[in-house]
Short mmCIF file of C-alpha atoms in Angstrom, two decimals:
data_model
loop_
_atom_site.label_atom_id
_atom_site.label_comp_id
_atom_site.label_asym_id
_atom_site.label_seq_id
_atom_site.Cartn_x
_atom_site.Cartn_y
_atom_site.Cartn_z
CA UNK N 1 37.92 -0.96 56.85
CA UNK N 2 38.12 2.42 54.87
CA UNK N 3 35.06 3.60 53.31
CA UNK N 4 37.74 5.29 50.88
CA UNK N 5 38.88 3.64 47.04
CA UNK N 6 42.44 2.25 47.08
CA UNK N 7 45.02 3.37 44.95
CA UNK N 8 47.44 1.00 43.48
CA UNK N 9 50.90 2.41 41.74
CA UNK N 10 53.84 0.56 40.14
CA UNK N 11 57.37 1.62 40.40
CA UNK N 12 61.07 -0.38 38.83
CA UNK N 13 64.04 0.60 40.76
CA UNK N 14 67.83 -0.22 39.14
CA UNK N 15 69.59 -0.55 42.28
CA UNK N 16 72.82 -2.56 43.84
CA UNK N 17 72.75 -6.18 43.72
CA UNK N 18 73.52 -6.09 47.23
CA UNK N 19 70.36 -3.81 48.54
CA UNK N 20 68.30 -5.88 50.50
CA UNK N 21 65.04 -5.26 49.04
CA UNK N 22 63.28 -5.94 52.79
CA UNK N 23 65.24 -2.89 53.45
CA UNK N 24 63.63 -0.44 50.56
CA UNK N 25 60.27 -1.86 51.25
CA UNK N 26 60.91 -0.80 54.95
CA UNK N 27 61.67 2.47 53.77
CA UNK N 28 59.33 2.85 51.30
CA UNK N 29 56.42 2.07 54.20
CA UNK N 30 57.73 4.36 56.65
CA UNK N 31 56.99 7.28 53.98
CA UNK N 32 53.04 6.84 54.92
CA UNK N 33 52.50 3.80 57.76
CA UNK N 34 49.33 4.70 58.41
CA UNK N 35 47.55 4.82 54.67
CA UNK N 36 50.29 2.30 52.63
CA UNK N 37 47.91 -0.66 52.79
CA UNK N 38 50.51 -3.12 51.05
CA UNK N 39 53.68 -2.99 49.42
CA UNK N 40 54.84 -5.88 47.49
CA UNK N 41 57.34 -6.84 44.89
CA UNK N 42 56.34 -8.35 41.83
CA UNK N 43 59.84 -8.23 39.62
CA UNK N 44 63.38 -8.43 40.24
CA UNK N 45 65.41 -8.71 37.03
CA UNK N 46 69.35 -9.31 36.16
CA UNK N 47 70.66 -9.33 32.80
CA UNK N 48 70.67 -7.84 29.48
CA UNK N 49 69.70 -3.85 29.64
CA UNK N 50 70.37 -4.30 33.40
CA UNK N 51 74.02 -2.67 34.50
CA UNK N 52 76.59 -5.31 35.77
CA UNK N 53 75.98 -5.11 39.63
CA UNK N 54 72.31 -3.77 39.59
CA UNK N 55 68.84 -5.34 39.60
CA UNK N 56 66.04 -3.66 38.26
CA UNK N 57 63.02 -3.60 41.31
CA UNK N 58 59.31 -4.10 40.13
CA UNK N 59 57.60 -2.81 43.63
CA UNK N 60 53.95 -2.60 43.72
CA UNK N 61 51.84 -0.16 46.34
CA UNK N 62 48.82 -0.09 47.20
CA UNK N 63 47.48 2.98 49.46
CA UNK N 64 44.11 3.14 51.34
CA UNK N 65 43.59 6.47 53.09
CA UNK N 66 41.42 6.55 56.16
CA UNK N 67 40.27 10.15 56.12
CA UNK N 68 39.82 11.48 52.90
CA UNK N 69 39.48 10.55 49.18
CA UNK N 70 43.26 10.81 47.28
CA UNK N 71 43.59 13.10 44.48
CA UNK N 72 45.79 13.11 41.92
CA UNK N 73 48.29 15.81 43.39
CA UNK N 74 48.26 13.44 46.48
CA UNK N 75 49.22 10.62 45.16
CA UNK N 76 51.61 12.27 43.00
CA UNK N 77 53.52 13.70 46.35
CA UNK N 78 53.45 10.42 47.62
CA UNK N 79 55.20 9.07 44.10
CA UNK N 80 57.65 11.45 44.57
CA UNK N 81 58.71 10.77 48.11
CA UNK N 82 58.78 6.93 47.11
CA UNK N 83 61.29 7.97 44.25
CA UNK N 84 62.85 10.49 46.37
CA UNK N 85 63.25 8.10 49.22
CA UNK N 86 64.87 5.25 46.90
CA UNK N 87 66.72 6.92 44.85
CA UNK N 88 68.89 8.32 47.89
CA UNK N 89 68.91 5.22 49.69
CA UNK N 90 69.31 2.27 47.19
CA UNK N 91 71.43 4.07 44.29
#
C-alpha cells in the first residue's frame, strides 16, 4: 500500500462508435502503469447532443503515487497526456 492520498479525476470523451473502449483504457494506463491505480468507465452515451457515429466516454481515474505526494501541476500533466493521448487515438 502507498502511504500517499489518491487522486481521483473524471474525463467524457466523444469518440467513434466503433473505438473499443478496452482499447482507450489500455492506452490511457500505459500513460503512468506504475501510479494509475484504476481506470474505469462509468458512462457511455448515444443520442441527442451526441454526433451520429460517436459516443460520448465517461472514464474515471484514480492515481496513487508510490513516491511522492501529487501536486496540482502533476496531476494536471497527467490530465493532459490522458487528453493528449485520446484525442489522437480515438478521434
Amino acid at each position: 500500500l502507498s502511504p500517499f492520498q489518491s487522486v481521483t479525476r473524471d474525463f467524457a470523451f466523444v469518440m467513434d462508435k466503433s473505438v473499443m473502449v478496452g482499447e482507450a483504457i489500455k492506452s490511457i494506463k500505459n500513460i503512468d502503469p506504475v501510479n494509475i491505480e484504476s481506470v474505469n468507465v462509468f458512462d457511455v452515451y448515444e443520442g441527442e447532443h451526441v454526433e451520429k457515429g460517436k459516443k460520448s466516454v465517461a472514464i474515471s481515474i484514480t492515481l496513487r503515487p508510490f513516491n511522492e505526494t501529487l501536486t496540482e501541476a502533476k496531476i494536471e500533466e497527467f490530465s493532459k497526456k490522458v487528453i493528449n493521448v485520446i484525442s489522437e487515438r480515438y478521434k
